[in-house]
Short mmCIF file of C-alpha atoms in Angstrom, two decimals:
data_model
loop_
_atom_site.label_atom_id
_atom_site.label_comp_id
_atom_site.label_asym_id
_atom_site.label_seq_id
_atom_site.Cartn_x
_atom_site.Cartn_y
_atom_site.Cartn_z
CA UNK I 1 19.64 0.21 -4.23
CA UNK I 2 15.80 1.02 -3.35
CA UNK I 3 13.75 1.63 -5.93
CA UNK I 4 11.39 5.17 -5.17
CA UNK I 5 7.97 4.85 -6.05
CA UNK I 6 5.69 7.41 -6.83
CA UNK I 7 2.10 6.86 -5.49
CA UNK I 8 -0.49 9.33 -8.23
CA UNK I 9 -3.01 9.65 -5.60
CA UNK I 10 -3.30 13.37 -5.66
CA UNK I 11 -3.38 13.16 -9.82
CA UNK I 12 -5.92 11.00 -10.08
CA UNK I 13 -9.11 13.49 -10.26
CA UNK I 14 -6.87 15.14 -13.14
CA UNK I 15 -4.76 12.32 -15.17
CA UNK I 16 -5.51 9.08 -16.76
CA UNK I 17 -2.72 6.34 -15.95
CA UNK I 18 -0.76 7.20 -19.47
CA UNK I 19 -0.61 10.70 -17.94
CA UNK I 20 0.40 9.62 -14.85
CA UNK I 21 3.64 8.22 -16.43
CA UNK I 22 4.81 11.34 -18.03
CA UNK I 23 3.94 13.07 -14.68
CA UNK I 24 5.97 10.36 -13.20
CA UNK I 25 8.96 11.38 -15.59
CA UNK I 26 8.96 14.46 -15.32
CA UNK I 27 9.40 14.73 -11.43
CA UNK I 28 12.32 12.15 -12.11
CA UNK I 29 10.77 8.97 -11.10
CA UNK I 30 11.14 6.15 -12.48
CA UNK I 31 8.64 3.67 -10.90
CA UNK I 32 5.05 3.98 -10.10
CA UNK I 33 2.59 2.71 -7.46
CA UNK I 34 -1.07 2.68 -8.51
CA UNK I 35 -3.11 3.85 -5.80
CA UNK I 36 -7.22 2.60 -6.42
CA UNK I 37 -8.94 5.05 -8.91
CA UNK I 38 -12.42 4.57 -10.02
CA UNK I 39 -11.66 3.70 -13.54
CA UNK I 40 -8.88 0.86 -12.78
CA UNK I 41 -9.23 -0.58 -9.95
CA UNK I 42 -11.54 1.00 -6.80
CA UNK I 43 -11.73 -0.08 -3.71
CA UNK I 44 -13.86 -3.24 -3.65
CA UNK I 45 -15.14 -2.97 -7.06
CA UNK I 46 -14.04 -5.20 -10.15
CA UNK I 47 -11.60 -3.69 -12.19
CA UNK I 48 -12.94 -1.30 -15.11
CA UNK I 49 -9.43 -1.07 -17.60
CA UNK I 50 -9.94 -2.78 -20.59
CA UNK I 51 -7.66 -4.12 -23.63
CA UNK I 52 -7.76 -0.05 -25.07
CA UNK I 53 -6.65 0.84 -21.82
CA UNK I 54 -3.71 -1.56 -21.03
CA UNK I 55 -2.72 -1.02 -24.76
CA UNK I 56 -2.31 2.80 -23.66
CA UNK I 57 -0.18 2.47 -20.83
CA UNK I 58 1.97 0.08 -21.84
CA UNK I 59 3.00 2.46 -24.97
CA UNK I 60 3.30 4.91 -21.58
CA UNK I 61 5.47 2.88 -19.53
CA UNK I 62 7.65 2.73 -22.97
CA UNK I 63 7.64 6.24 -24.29
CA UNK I 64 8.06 7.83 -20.61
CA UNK I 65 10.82 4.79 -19.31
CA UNK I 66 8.33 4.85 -16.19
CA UNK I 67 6.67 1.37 -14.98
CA UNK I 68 4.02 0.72 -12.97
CA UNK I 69 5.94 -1.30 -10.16
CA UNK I 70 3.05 -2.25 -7.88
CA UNK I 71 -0.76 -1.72 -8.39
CA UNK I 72 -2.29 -0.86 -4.55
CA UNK I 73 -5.55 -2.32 -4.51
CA UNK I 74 -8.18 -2.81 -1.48
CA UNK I 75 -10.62 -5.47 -2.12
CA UNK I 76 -12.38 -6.87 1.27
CA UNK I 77 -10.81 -10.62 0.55
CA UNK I 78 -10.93 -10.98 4.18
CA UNK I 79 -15.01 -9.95 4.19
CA UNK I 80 -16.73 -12.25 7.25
CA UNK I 81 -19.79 -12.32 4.57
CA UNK I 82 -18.73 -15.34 2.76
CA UNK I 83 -20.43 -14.43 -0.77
CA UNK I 84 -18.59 -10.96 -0.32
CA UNK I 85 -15.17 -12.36 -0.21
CA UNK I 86 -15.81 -14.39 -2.91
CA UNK I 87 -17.02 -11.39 -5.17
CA UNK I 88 -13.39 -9.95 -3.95
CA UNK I 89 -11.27 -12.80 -4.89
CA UNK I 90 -13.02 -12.81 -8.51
CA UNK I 91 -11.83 -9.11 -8.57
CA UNK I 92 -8.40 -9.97 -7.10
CA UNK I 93 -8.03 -12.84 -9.84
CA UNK I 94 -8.62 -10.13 -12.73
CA UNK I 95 -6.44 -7.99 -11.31
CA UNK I 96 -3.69 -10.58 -11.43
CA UNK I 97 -4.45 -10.59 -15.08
CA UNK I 98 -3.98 -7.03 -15.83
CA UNK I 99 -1.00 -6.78 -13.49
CA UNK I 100 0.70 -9.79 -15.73
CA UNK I 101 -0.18 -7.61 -18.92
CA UNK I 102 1.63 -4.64 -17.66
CA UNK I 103 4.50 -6.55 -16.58
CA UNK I 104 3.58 -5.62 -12.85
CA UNK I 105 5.63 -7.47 -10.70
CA UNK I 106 4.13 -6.35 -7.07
CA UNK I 107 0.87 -6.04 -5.45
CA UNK I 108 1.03 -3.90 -2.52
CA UNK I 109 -2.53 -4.52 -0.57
CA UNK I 110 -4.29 -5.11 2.90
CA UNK I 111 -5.76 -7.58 4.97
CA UNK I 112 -9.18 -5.64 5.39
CA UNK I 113 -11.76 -7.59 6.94
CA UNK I 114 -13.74 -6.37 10.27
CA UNK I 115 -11.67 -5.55 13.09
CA UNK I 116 -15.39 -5.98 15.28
CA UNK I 117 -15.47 -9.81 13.69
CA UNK I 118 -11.59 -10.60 13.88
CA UNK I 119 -11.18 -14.71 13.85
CA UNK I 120 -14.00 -14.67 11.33
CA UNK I 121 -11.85 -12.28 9.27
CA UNK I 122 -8.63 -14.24 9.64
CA UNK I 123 -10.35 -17.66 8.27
CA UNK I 124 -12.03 -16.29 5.58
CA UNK I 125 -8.23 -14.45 4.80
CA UNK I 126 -6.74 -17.89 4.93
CA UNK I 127 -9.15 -19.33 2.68
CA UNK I 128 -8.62 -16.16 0.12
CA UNK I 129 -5.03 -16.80 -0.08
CA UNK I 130 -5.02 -20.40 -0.09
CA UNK I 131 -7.51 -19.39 -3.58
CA UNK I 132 -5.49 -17.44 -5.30
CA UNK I 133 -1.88 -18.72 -4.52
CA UNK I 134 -2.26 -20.86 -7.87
CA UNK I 135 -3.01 -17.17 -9.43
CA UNK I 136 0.12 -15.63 -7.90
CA UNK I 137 2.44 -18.50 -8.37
CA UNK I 138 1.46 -18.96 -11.96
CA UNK I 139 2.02 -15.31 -13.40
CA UNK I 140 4.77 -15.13 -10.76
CA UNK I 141 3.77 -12.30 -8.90
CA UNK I 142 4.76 -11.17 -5.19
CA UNK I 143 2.84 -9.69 -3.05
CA UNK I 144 3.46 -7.33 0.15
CA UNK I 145 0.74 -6.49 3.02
CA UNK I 146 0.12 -4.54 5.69
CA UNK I 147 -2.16 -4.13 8.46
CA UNK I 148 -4.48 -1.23 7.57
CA UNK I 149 -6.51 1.12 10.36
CA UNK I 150 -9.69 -0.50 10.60
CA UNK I 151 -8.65 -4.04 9.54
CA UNK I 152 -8.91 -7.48 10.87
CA UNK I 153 -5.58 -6.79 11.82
CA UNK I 154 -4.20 -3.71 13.07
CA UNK I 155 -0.55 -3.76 14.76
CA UNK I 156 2.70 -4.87 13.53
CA UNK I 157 3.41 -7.72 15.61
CA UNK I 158 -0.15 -9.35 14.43
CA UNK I 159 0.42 -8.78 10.69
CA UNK I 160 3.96 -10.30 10.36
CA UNK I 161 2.08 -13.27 12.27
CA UNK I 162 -0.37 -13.73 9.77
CA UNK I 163 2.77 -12.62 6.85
CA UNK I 164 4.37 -15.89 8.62
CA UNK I 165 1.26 -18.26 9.02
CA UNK I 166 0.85 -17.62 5.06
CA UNK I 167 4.78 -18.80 5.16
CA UNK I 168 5.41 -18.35 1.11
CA UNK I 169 8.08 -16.85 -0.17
CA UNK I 170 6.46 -14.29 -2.92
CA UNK I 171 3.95 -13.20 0.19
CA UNK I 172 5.42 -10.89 2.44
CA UNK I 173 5.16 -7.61 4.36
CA UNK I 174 4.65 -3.76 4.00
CA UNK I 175 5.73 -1.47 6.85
CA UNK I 176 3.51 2.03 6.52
CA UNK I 177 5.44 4.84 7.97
CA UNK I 178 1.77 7.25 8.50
CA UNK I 179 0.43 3.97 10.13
CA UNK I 180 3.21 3.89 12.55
CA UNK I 181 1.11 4.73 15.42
CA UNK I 182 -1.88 2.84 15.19
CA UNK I 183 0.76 -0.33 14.44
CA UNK I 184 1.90 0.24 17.67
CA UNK I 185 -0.83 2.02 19.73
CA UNK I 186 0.70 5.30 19.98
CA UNK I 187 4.22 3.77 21.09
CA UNK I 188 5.86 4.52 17.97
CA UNK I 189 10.07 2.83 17.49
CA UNK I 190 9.63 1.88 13.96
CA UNK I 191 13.52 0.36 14.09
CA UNK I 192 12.51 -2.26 16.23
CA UNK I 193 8.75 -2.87 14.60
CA UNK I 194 10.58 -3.27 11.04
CA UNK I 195 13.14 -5.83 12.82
CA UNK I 196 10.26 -7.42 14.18
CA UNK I 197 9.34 -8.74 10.40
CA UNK I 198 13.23 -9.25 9.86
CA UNK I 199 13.70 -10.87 6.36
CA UNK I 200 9.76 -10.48 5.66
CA UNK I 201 9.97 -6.38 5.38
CA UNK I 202 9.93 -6.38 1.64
CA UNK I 203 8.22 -2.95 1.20
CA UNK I 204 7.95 0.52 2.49
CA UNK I 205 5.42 3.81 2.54
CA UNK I 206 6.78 6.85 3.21
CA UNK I 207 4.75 9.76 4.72
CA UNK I 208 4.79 11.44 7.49
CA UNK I 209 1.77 11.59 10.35
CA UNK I 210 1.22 12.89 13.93
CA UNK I 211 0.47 11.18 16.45
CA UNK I 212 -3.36 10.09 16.94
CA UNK I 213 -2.76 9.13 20.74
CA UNK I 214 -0.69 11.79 22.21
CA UNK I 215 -2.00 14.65 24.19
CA UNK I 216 -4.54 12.51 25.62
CA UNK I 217 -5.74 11.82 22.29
CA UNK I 218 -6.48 14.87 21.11
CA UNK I 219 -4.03 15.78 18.41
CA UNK I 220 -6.79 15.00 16.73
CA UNK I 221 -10.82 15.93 17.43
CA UNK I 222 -13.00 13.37 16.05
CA UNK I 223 -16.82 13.79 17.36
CA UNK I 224 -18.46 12.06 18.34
CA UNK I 225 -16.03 11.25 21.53
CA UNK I 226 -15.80 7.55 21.32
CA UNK I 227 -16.71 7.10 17.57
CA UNK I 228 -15.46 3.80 15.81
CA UNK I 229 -13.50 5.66 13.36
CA UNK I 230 -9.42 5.39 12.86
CA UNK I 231 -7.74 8.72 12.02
CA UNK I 232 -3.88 9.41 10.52
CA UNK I 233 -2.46 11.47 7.62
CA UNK I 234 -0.06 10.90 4.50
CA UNK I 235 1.81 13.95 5.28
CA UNK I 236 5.25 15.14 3.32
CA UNK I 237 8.01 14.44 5.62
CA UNK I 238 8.34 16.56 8.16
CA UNK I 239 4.67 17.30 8.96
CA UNK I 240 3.72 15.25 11.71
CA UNK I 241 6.11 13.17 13.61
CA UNK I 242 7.31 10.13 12.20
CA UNK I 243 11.15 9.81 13.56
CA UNK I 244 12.90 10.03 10.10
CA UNK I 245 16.27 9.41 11.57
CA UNK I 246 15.57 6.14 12.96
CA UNK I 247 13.34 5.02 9.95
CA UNK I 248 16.34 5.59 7.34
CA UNK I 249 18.82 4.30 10.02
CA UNK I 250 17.14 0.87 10.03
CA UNK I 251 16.84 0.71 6.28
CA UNK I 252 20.54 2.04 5.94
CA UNK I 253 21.84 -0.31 8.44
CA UNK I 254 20.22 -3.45 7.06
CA UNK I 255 21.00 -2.83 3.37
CA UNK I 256 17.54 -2.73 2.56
CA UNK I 257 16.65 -2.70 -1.10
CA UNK I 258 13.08 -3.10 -1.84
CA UNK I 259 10.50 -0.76 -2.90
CA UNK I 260 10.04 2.69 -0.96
CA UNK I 261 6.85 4.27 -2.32
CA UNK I 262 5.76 7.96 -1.90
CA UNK I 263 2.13 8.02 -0.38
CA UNK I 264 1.23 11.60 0.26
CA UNK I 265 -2.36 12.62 0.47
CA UNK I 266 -4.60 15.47 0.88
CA UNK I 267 -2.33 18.38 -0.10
CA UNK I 268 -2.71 18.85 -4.46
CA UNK I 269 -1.97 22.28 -4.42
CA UNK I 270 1.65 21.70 -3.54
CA UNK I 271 1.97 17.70 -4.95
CA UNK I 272 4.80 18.64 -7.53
CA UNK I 273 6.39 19.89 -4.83
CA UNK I 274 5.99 17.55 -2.59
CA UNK I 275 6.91 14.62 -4.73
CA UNK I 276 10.36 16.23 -5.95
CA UNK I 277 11.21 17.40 -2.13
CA UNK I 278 10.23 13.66 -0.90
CA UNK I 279 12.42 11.89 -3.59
CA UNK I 280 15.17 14.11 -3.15
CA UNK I 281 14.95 13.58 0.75
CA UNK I 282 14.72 9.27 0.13
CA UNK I 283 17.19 9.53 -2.12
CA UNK I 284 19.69 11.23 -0.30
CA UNK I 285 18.72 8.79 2.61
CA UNK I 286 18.98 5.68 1.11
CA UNK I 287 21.19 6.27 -1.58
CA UNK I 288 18.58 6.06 -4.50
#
């Protein structure tokens, strides 16, 4: 049986983790998935929670029945600059710490890097992981990637190549549904992408996105014409168009019991909502 995630994003400006919990609760989840927040663990910056802190959320996590199942950081471990990815493994390594405080048995991230600098990128990758396996294999926690717009690495096929170079058994991958199309260049079949990774497909974000490619490429406007900039949504299912069927036929038809998080963005006026409509729909799906 998956378990259903709830990503806080949209909370964040308003809650502190504890709070997230009982938010968590009380729109029936169980299981969180902590999306970066400036006062836990930003995007590239070391991680700012102290011993007050953790103490906090674990009495949380045990009040509400809620845990923190993944933290979701972003830290450029990947960075060409070589004194930049060493700055991110440092923050990497703390984070390792906190997540083995909290009981956190899953860190959902991404390869980063420069997609303009990509074989740079991939070495210094290489050398990140081959750094902080001891870290990972000593608190004995997994950890699931994916290929993120505007990384080294940007399609499926790549990042279960580099999920298979890395070739250990805690390190696998992430399939993104709102990434779907810039995974696959506007082709889309997420059945056959997530068979692609087989037995490596360990994780899964759910939100829905349109599709950045179609209509000559202007389902979206982005100006300048030509810009270097990558474009998608985290959209409640059923705003954009992600083909539901065949994502939750894959998963159905391979048994699939990992981790399905809830990653919706941009819309905080409607997230209770949202996040009760998008469990009920995963559930139902999946059997939750």
């Amino acid at each position: 049986m998956v378990k259903i995630l709830l990503d806080p994003s949209m909370y964040h400006p308003h809650l502190s983790v504890a709070e997230e919990c009982q938010k968590a609760a009380d729109l029936g989840y169980e299981y969180l998935e902590l999306s970066p927040r400036w006062d836990f663990h930003e995007w590239h910056h070391y991680p700012k929670v102290d011993r007050a802190e953790i103490a906090k959320v674990k009495a949380a996590m045990t009040s509400t029945g809620v845990q923190i199942w993944t933290f979701n950081p972003v830290f450029n471990w990947a960075s060409p600059d070589e004194q930049e990815r060493q700055v991110q493994v440092r923050n990497f390594r703390r984070l390792l710490q906190i997540a083995h405080e909290l009981e956190v048995p899953l860190i959902a991230t991404e390869l980063s890097g420069d997609p303009t600098q990509p074989l740079t990128s991939e070495h210094q990758f290489f050398r990140s992981i081959e750094e902080l396996a001891p870290d990972f294999e000593k608190y004995g926690i997994e950890c699931t990637i994916e290929a993120h717009p505007y990384d080294f690495v940007e399609t499926n096929e790549r990042a279960v190549g580099i999920v298979r170079g890395v070739d250990r058994d805690w390190f696998n991958y992430e399939f993104c549904c709102p990434h779907l199309y810039h995974l696959s260049q506007g082709a889309g079949d997420p059945a056959a992408m997530m068979a692609y990774a087989g037995d490596r497909l360990r994780h899964v974000h759910i939100a829905d996105v349109y599709n950045h490619l179609a209509n000559v490429g202007n389902r979206y406007i982005v100006n300048p014409p030509g810009v270097d900039a990558r474009i998608h949504q985290h959209n409640e299912i059923g705003n954009g168009e992600v083909p539901w069927d065949e994502v939750f036929g894959y998963l159905r038809e391979t048994d699939y019991d990992g981790p399905v998080s809830v990653c919706v963005f941009g819309w905080e006026e409607r997230a209770d909502d949202i996040h009760v409509a998008m469990r009920e729909r995963i559930a139902k799906e999946l059997g939750a």
